[in-house]
Tab-separated table of C-alpha atoms in Angstrom:
chain	number	residue	atom	x	y	z
A	1	UNK	CA	8.247	0.746	17.664
A	2	UNK	CA	4.701	0.639	15.345
A	3	UNK	CA	2.891	-2.286	15.539
A	4	UNK	CA	-0.665	-2.690	13.150
A	5	UNK	CA	-1.288	-6.168	13.153
A	6	UNK	CA	-4.600	-7.298	11.472
A	7	UNK	CA	-6.944	-10.393	11.744
A	8	UNK	CA	-10.361	-11.505	10.612
A	9	UNK	CA	-9.749	-13.429	7.631
A	10	UNK	CA	-11.540	-16.329	7.019
A	11	UNK	CA	-12.761	-18.460	3.932
A	12	UNK	CA	-16.193	-16.983	4.136
A	13	UNK	CA	-18.919	-17.983	0.804
A	14	UNK	CA	-19.772	-15.598	-1.397
A	15	UNK	CA	-22.467	-12.714	-0.508
A	16	UNK	CA	-21.655	-13.388	2.651
A	17	UNK	CA	-20.139	-11.129	5.385
A	18	UNK	CA	-16.775	-10.568	7.010
A	19	UNK	CA	-14.779	-8.215	9.277
A	20	UNK	CA	-11.582	-7.207	9.706
A	21	UNK	CA	-9.394	-5.545	12.682
A	22	UNK	CA	-6.728	-3.578	12.565
A	23	UNK	CA	-4.725	-3.799	16.203
A	24	UNK	CA	-2.491	-0.121	16.421
A	25	UNK	CA	0.709	0.541	18.419
A	26	UNK	CA	3.616	2.020	19.072
A	27	UNK	CA	1.833	5.600	17.586
A	28	UNK	CA	-0.143	8.280	18.789
A	29	UNK	CA	-3.493	6.378	16.803
A	30	UNK	CA	-5.904	9.462	16.684
A	31	UNK	CA	-3.053	10.925	14.807
A	32	UNK	CA	-2.960	9.765	11.687
A	33	UNK	CA	-5.496	8.762	8.752
A	34	UNK	CA	-5.466	4.537	8.328
A	35	UNK	CA	-5.305	3.114	5.285
A	36	UNK	CA	-6.519	-0.379	3.836
A	37	UNK	CA	-4.409	-2.113	1.217
A	38	UNK	CA	-5.433	-5.695	-0.204
A	39	UNK	CA	-3.669	-7.734	-2.979
A	40	UNK	CA	-4.702	-10.887	-4.479
A	41	UNK	CA	-2.682	-13.829	-3.780
A	42	UNK	CA	-0.115	-13.435	-6.755
A	43	UNK	CA	-0.758	-10.781	-8.282
A	44	UNK	CA	-0.484	-6.800	-7.564
A	45	UNK	CA	-1.542	-4.189	-4.804
A	46	UNK	CA	-5.073	-2.078	-4.291
A	47	UNK	CA	-5.926	0.743	-2.382
A	48	UNK	CA	-9.431	-0.305	-1.108
A	49	UNK	CA	-9.761	2.517	1.906
A	50	UNK	CA	-9.032	5.320	3.710
A	51	UNK	CA	-10.364	6.786	7.037
A	52	UNK	CA	-9.756	10.046	8.699
A	53	UNK	CA	-7.687	11.006	12.234
A	54	UNK	CA	-11.622	11.510	13.903
A	55	UNK	CA	-13.812	8.784	11.460
A	56	UNK	CA	-15.931	10.899	9.654
A	57	UNK	CA	-14.332	11.139	5.802
A	58	UNK	CA	-13.782	7.317	4.051
A	59	UNK	CA	-13.008	6.463	1.552
A	60	UNK	CA	-13.167	3.260	-1.410
A	61	UNK	CA	-11.843	1.504	-4.021
A	62	UNK	CA	-14.420	1.902	-6.958
A	63	UNK	CA	-14.394	-1.996	-6.839
A	64	UNK	CA	-15.832	-1.610	-3.088
A	65	UNK	CA	-17.392	1.070	-2.718
A	66	UNK	CA	-21.166	0.615	-0.891
A	67	UNK	CA	-20.118	-3.097	-0.480
A	68	UNK	CA	-17.332	-2.126	2.625
A	69	UNK	CA	-16.572	0.123	5.587
A	70	UNK	CA	-14.130	1.847	7.212
A	71	UNK	CA	-14.075	2.546	10.950
A	72	UNK	CA	-11.754	3.026	13.727
A	73	UNK	CA	-12.290	3.072	17.931
A	74	UNK	CA	-9.527	5.226	18.702
A	75	UNK	CA	-10.105	4.160	22.356
A	76	UNK	CA	-8.628	0.816	20.429
A	77	UNK	CA	-6.052	1.658	18.740
A	78	UNK	CA	-8.389	0.061	16.402
A	79	UNK	CA	-9.193	-0.700	12.587
A	80	UNK	CA	-11.550	-1.981	10.772
A	81	UNK	CA	-13.362	-3.072	7.891
A	82	UNK	CA	-16.538	-4.806	7.476
A	83	UNK	CA	-17.027	-6.355	4.240
A	84	UNK	CA	-20.579	-6.834	2.728
A	85	UNK	CA	-21.576	-9.125	0.144
A	86	UNK	CA	-18.126	-10.512	-0.858
A	87	UNK	CA	-16.901	-11.517	-4.727
A	88	UNK	CA	-14.833	-14.595	-5.589
A	89	UNK	CA	-12.825	-11.302	-6.603
A	90	UNK	CA	-12.467	-9.777	-2.962
A	91	UNK	CA	-9.987	-13.130	-2.213
A	92	UNK	CA	-6.502	-11.492	-1.047
A	93	UNK	CA	-4.559	-10.362	1.563
A	94	UNK	CA	-6.109	-7.742	3.786
A	95	UNK	CA	-3.473	-5.516	5.070
A	96	UNK	CA	-3.801	-2.309	7.104
A	97	UNK	CA	-0.700	0.373	6.835
A	98	UNK	CA	-0.171	3.779	8.406
A	99	UNK	CA	0.457	6.990	6.467
A	100	UNK	CA	3.766	8.331	7.050
A	101	UNK	CA	3.221	11.531	8.506
A	102	UNK	CA	-0.072	13.068	10.241
A	103	UNK	CA	-3.080	13.953	9.064
A	104	UNK	CA	-3.790	12.603	5.597
A	105	UNK	CA	-0.612	10.696	3.734
A	106	UNK	CA	-0.211	9.210	0.576
A	107	UNK	CA	2.740	6.710	1.456
A	108	UNK	CA	2.673	3.879	4.091
A	109	UNK	CA	5.977	4.312	6.110
A	110	UNK	CA	4.289	0.749	8.347
A	111	UNK	CA	2.162	-1.650	7.156
A	112	UNK	CA	0.516	-4.897	8.811
A	113	UNK	CA	1.849	-8.734	7.826
A	114	UNK	CA	-2.271	-8.268	6.420
A	115	UNK	CA	-4.855	-11.085	7.257
A	116	UNK	CA	-5.727	-13.981	4.040
A	117	UNK	CA	-9.609	-13.182	2.919
A	118	UNK	CA	-10.721	-16.491	0.817
A	119	UNK	CA	-14.213	-16.297	-0.866
A	120	UNK	CA	-15.365	-19.298	-2.378
A	121	UNK	CA	-17.786	-21.842	-2.117
B	1	UNK	CA	-5.725	-2.726	-15.147
B	2	UNK	CA	-3.267	-1.032	-13.280
B	3	UNK	CA	-2.861	2.926	-12.959
B	4	UNK	CA	0.379	3.320	-12.707
B	5	UNK	CA	2.457	1.690	-15.849
B	6	UNK	CA	5.326	-0.517	-14.377
B	7	UNK	CA	7.955	-2.897	-16.525
B	8	UNK	CA	6.751	-7.017	-14.928
B	9	UNK	CA	9.606	-7.427	-15.345
B	10	UNK	CA	13.841	-6.378	-14.971
B	11	UNK	CA	16.905	-7.990	-14.451
B	12	UNK	CA	20.439	-7.272	-13.508
B	13	UNK	CA	23.057	-9.394	-12.227
B	14	UNK	CA	26.129	-8.554	-8.692
B	15	UNK	CA	27.386	-4.987	-8.539
B	16	UNK	CA	25.022	-3.470	-11.769
B	17	UNK	CA	22.362	-0.867	-11.641
B	18	UNK	CA	19.440	-0.732	-12.826
B	19	UNK	CA	15.795	1.478	-12.983
B	20	UNK	CA	12.155	0.814	-13.170
B	21	UNK	CA	10.282	2.743	-14.227
B	22	UNK	CA	6.863	4.024	-13.047
B	23	UNK	CA	4.054	5.692	-15.768
B	24	UNK	CA	1.246	7.723	-14.875
B	25	UNK	CA	-0.761	10.980	-15.841
B	26	UNK	CA	-1.236	14.621	-15.345
B	27	UNK	CA	-3.112	13.160	-13.060
B	28	UNK	CA	-1.221	10.769	-10.248
B	29	UNK	CA	2.649	11.113	-11.421
B	30	UNK	CA	3.670	13.962	-13.709
B	31	UNK	CA	0.757	16.752	-11.492
B	32	UNK	CA	2.384	15.606	-7.687
B	33	UNK	CA	5.599	14.150	-6.120
B	34	UNK	CA	4.200	11.552	-4.135
B	35	UNK	CA	5.147	9.018	-5.686
B	36	UNK	CA	6.262	6.166	-3.915
B	37	UNK	CA	7.716	3.424	-4.479
B	38	UNK	CA	7.662	-0.353	-2.043
B	39	UNK	CA	9.720	-3.840	-2.323
B	40	UNK	CA	7.818	-7.100	-1.232
B	41	UNK	CA	10.099	-10.622	-0.863
B	42	UNK	CA	8.348	-13.427	-0.861
B	43	UNK	CA	5.081	-14.187	1.232
B	44	UNK	CA	6.607	-10.324	2.887
B	45	UNK	CA	4.063	-7.354	3.576
B	46	UNK	CA	6.023	-3.769	1.317
B	47	UNK	CA	8.390	-2.324	2.258
B	48	UNK	CA	8.072	1.434	2.483
B	49	UNK	CA	11.365	2.247	0.104
B	50	UNK	CA	11.064	5.976	-1.545
B	51	UNK	CA	8.445	8.887	-0.538
B	52	UNK	CA	7.460	11.984	-2.187
B	53	UNK	CA	10.252	10.531	-5.167
B	54	UNK	CA	13.154	10.880	-3.698
B	55	UNK	CA	12.910	11.004	-0.126
B	56	UNK	CA	14.049	7.935	1.290
B	57	UNK	CA	13.097	6.465	5.604
B	58	UNK	CA	14.723	5.815	7.678
B	59	UNK	CA	17.028	2.120	6.961
B	60	UNK	CA	17.024	2.300	3.415
B	61	UNK	CA	20.011	2.458	2.031
B	62	UNK	CA	21.532	4.710	-0.428
B	63	UNK	CA	22.116	2.055	-2.805
B	64	UNK	CA	17.821	2.822	-3.940
B	65	UNK	CA	17.738	6.521	-5.438
B	66	UNK	CA	13.980	7.579	-6.852
B	67	UNK	CA	13.208	10.141	-9.755
B	68	UNK	CA	10.511	11.280	-12.517
B	69	UNK	CA	10.259	13.606	-15.399
B	70	UNK	CA	7.180	14.398	-16.448
B	71	UNK	CA	4.728	11.455	-15.552
B	72	UNK	CA	7.292	9.180	-15.321
B	73	UNK	CA	8.829	8.572	-12.173
B	74	UNK	CA	12.414	5.955	-11.817
B	75	UNK	CA	13.815	4.039	-9.005
B	76	UNK	CA	17.353	3.068	-10.084
B	77	UNK	CA	18.345	0.495	-7.982
B	78	UNK	CA	23.003	0.697	-7.459
B	79	UNK	CA	25.421	-2.424	-6.935
B	80	UNK	CA	22.127	-4.828	-7.556
B	81	UNK	CA	23.020	-7.809	-4.205
B	82	UNK	CA	21.217	-10.380	-4.287
B	83	UNK	CA	18.975	-9.832	-0.657
B	84	UNK	CA	17.764	-7.196	-3.764
B	85	UNK	CA	15.505	-9.597	-5.264
B	86	UNK	CA	11.695	-9.042	-4.866
B	87	UNK	CA	8.463	-7.224	-6.531
B	88	UNK	CA	9.098	-3.428	-6.819
B	89	UNK	CA	5.914	-1.441	-5.867
B	90	UNK	CA	5.738	1.916	-7.357
B	91	UNK	CA	3.047	4.761	-5.853
B	92	UNK	CA	1.481	7.204	-6.500
B	93	UNK	CA	-1.642	9.857	-5.057
B	94	UNK	CA	-3.920	10.446	-7.556
B	95	UNK	CA	-6.801	13.300	-8.381
B	96	UNK	CA	-9.161	10.366	-10.033
B	97	UNK	CA	-11.861	8.995	-7.656
B	98	UNK	CA	-10.000	7.409	-4.628
B	99	UNK	CA	-6.892	9.374	-3.591
B	100	UNK	CA	-3.945	6.251	-3.992
B	101	UNK	CA	-2.761	4.157	-7.197
B	102	UNK	CA	-0.051	1.347	-7.815
B	103	UNK	CA	2.199	0.266	-10.545
B	104	UNK	CA	0.610	-3.360	-11.459
B	105	UNK	CA	3.913	-4.150	-9.557
B	106	UNK	CA	7.552	-5.642	-11.659
B	107	UNK	CA	9.519	-8.047	-11.139
B	108	UNK	CA	13.614	-7.663	-10.038
B	109	UNK	CA	15.567	-10.775	-10.894
B	110	UNK	CA	19.067	-10.484	-9.901
B	111	UNK	CA	20.863	-13.094	-11.997
């Protein structure tokens, strides 16, 4: 059974930093690119970032480019999101999402339960 | 402002059919058959309902169907049931600066 479990969400002050983790199981992790998607409370979904299966090719939404860094450790079946210079508008549930097919793909057949990041003083 | 445009809300009675539209451009919906649809109940993670315009994942009811015409994709739910009441999001691959864009979401109310 595929499982994605995010962790690391907390309350952090504006300008602060945070690292989110996503533990994956039930599939061959290093066959898949992986994504982060976020959702502000009561708002819609926003794609955040993508990393290739080997970690060499990251992509970012313009809203987080230069502040967030996506990474992965295939030996630990884990995905990460380092978030720096946090702003109030980064407050959201952060989901890791698995693409439907190995390699690159742009629909998500499994999502984690989400972890809440709150940026507030 | 979301890249893909969806109606904010739709409603229907049990047993009826409804359609949710998702309008983009030739850079996303119109240019590629990579439209997907997600259902989200309150407090839950999104669930994939349709991928690549019209394909249903295993386990998703055949009451859900997808289509596309030009720059607009559509999700149709037939035989509405109370459990279908949820938020629905479309998504597409795009050649813009980011590879994935979502619609703003549509709240489906089953009357």
